[in-house]
PDB file of C-alpha atoms in Angstrom:
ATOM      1  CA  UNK A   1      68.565  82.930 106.374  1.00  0.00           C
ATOM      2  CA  UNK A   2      71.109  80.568 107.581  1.00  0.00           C
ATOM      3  CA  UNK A   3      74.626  82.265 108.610  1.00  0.00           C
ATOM      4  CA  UNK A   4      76.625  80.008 106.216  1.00  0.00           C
ATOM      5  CA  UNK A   5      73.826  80.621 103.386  1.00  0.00           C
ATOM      6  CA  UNK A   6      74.487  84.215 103.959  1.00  0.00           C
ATOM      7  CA  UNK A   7      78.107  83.662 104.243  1.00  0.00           C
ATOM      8  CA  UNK A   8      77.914  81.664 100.542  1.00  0.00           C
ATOM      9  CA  UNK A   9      75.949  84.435  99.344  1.00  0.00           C
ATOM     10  CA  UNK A  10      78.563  87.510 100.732  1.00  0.00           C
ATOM     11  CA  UNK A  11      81.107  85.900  98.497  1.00  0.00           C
ATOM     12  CA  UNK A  12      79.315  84.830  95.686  1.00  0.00           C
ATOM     13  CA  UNK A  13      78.623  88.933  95.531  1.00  0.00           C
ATOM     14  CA  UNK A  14      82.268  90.041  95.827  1.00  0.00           C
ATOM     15  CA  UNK A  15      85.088  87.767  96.336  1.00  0.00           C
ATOM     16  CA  UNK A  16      86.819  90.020  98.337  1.00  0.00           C
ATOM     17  CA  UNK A  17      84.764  89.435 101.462  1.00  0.00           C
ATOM     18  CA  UNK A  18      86.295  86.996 103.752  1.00  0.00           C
ATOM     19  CA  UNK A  19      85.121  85.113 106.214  1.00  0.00           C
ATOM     20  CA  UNK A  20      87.154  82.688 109.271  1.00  0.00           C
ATOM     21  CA  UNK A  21      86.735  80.526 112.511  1.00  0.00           C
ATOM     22  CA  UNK A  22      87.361  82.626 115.217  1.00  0.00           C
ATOM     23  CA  UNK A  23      88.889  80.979 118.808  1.00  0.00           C
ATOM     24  CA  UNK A  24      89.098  83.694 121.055  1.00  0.00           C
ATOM     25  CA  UNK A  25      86.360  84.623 123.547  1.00  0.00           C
ATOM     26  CA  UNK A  26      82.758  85.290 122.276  1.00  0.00           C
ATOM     27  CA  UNK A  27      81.782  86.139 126.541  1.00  0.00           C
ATOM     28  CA  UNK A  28      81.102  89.943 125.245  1.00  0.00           C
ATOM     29  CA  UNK A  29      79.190  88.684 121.770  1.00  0.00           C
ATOM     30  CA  UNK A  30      75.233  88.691 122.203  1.00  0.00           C
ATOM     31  CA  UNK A  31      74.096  84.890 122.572  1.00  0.00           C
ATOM     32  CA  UNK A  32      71.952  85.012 119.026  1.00  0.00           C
ATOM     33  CA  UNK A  33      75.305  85.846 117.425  1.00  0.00           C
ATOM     34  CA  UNK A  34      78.115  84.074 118.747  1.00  0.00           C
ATOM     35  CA  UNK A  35      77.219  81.485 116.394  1.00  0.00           C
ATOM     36  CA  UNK A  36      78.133  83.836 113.048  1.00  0.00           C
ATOM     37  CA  UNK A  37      81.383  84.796 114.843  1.00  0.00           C
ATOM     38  CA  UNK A  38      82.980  81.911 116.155  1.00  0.00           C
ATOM     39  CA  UNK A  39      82.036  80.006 112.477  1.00  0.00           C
ATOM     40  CA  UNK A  40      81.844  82.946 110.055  1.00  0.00           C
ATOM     41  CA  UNK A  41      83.897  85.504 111.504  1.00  0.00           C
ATOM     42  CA  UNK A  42      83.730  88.555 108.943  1.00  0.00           C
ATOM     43  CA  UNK A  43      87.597  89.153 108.702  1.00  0.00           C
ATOM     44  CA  UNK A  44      86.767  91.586 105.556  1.00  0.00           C
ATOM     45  CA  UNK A  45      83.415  91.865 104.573  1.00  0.00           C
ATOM     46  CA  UNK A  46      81.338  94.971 103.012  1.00  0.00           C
ATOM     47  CA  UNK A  47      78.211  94.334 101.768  1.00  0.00           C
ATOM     48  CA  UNK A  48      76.188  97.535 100.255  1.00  0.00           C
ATOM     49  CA  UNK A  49      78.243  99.591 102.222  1.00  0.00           C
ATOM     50  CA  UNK A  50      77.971  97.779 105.438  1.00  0.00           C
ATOM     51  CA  UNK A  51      81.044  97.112 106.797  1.00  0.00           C
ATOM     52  CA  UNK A  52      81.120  94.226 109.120  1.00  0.00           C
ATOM     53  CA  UNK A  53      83.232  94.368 112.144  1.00  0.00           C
ATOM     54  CA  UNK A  54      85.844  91.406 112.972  1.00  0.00           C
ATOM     55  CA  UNK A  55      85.747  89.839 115.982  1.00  0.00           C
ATOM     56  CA  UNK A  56      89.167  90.967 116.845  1.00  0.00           C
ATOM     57  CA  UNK A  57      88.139  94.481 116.634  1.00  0.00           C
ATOM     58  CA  UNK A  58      84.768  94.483 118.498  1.00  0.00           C
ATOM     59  CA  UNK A  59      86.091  95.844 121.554  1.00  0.00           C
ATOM     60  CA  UNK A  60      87.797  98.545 119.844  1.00  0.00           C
ATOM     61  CA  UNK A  61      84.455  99.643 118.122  1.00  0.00           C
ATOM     62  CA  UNK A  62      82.496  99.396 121.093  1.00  0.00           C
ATOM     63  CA  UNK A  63      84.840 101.827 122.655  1.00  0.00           C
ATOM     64  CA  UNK A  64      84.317 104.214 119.260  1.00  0.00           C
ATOM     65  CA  UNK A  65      80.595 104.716 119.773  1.00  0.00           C
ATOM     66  CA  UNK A  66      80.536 104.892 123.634  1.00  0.00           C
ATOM     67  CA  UNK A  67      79.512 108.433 123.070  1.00  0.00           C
ATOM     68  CA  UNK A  68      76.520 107.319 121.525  1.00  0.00           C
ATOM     69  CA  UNK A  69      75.161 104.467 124.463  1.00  0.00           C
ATOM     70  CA  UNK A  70      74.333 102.051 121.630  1.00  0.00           C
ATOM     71  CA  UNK A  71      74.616  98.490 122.992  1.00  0.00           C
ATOM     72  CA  UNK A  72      76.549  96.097 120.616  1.00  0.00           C
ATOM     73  CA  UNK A  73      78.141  97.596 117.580  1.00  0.00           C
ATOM     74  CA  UNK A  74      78.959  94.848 115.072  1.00  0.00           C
ATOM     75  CA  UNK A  75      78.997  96.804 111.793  1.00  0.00           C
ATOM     76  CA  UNK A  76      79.139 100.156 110.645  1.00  0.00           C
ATOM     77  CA  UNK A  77      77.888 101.819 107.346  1.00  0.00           C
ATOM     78  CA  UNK A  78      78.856 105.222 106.225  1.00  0.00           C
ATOM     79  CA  UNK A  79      80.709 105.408 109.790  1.00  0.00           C
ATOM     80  CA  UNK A  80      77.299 104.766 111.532  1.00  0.00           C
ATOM     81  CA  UNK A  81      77.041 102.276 113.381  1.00  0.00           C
ATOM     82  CA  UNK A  82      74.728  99.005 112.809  1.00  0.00           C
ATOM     83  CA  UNK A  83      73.745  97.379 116.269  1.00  0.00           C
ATOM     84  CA  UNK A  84      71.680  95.459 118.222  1.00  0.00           C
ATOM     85  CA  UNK A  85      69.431  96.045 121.150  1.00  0.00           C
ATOM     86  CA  UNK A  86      67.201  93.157 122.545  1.00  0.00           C
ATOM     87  CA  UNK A  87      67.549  91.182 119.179  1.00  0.00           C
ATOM     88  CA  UNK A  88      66.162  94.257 117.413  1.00  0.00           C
ATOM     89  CA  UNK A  89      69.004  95.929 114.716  1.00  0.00           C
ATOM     90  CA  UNK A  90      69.627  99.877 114.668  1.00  0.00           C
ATOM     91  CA  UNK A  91      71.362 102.238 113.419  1.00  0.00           C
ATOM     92  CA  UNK A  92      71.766 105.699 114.485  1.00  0.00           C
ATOM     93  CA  UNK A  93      73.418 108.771 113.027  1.00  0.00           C
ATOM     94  CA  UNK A  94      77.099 109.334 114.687  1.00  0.00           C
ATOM     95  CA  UNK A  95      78.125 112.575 115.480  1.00  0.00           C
ATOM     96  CA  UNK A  96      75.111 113.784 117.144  1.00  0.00           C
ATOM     97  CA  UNK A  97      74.662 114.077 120.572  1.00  0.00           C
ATOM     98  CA  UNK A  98      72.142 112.236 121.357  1.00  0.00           C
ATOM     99  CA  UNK A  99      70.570 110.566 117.938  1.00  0.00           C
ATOM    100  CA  UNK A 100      67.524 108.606 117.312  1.00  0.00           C
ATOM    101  CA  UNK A 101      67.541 105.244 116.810  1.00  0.00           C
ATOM    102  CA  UNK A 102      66.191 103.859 113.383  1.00  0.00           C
ATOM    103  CA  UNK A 103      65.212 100.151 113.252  1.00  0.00           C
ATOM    104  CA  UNK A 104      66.297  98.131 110.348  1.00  0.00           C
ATOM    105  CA  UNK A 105      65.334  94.859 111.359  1.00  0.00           C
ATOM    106  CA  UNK A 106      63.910  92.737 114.061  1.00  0.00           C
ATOM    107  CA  UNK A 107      66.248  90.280 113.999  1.00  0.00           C
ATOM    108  CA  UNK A 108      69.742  89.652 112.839  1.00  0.00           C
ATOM    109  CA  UNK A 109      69.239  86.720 110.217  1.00  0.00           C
ATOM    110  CA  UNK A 110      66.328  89.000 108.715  1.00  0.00           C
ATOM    111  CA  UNK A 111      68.900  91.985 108.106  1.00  0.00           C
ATOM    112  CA  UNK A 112      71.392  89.263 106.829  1.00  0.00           C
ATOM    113  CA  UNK A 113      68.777  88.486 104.622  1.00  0.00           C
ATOM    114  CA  UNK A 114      67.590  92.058 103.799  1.00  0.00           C
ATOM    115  CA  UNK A 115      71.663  93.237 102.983  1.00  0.00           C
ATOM    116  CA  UNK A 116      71.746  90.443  99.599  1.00  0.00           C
ATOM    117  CA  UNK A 117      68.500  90.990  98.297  1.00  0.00           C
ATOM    118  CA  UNK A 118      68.684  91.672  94.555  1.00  0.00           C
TER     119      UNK A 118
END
């Protein structure tokens, strides 16, 4: 899946979710995704209880799961967060000192993809 086919698809679902260019420095963004955030950056966007993180507040979220040493946090579902580690996406049970990771997909368009299945 295409970012602006999943984009198309996040709204289509719930017009609430709201996407935008973003301008500011992608340096700290993973290379596969600065793409999606500097053309389809998820200003509010919650898809089956995934909560996507802006671009704006990536730093900030980083900084939230430090505690758990989960590389890039760009989403967060049930306050756990969604990330990626060498392309692969996790999640991971917050609150725990040191969780297990549980893969959800092996690649970022695939759990695009997966999130607006019917």
């Amino acid at each position: 899946m295409e970012y602006s086919e999943f984009v198309e698809k996040a709204v289509r679902q719930d017009k609430r979710n709201v996407f935008s260019v973003y301008e500011g420095s992608l340096e700290k963004i993973p290379d596969v995704m600065k793409c999606f955030y500097r053309d389809n950056n998820p200003l509010d966007v919650e898809i089956n209880a995934v909560r996507f993180v802006p671009a704006e507040e990536l730093s900030a979220i980083q900084e939230e799961y430090s505690c758990l040493h989960v590389p890039f946090v760009f989403a967060t579902c049930n306050g756990d967060p969604v990330f990626m580690h060498n392309g692969n996406i996790y999640t991971c049970p917050h609150g725990i000192e040191t969780p297990e990771w549980e893969l959800l997909s092996e690649d970022i368009k695939s759990y695009l993809s997966f999130l607006l299945e019917e």
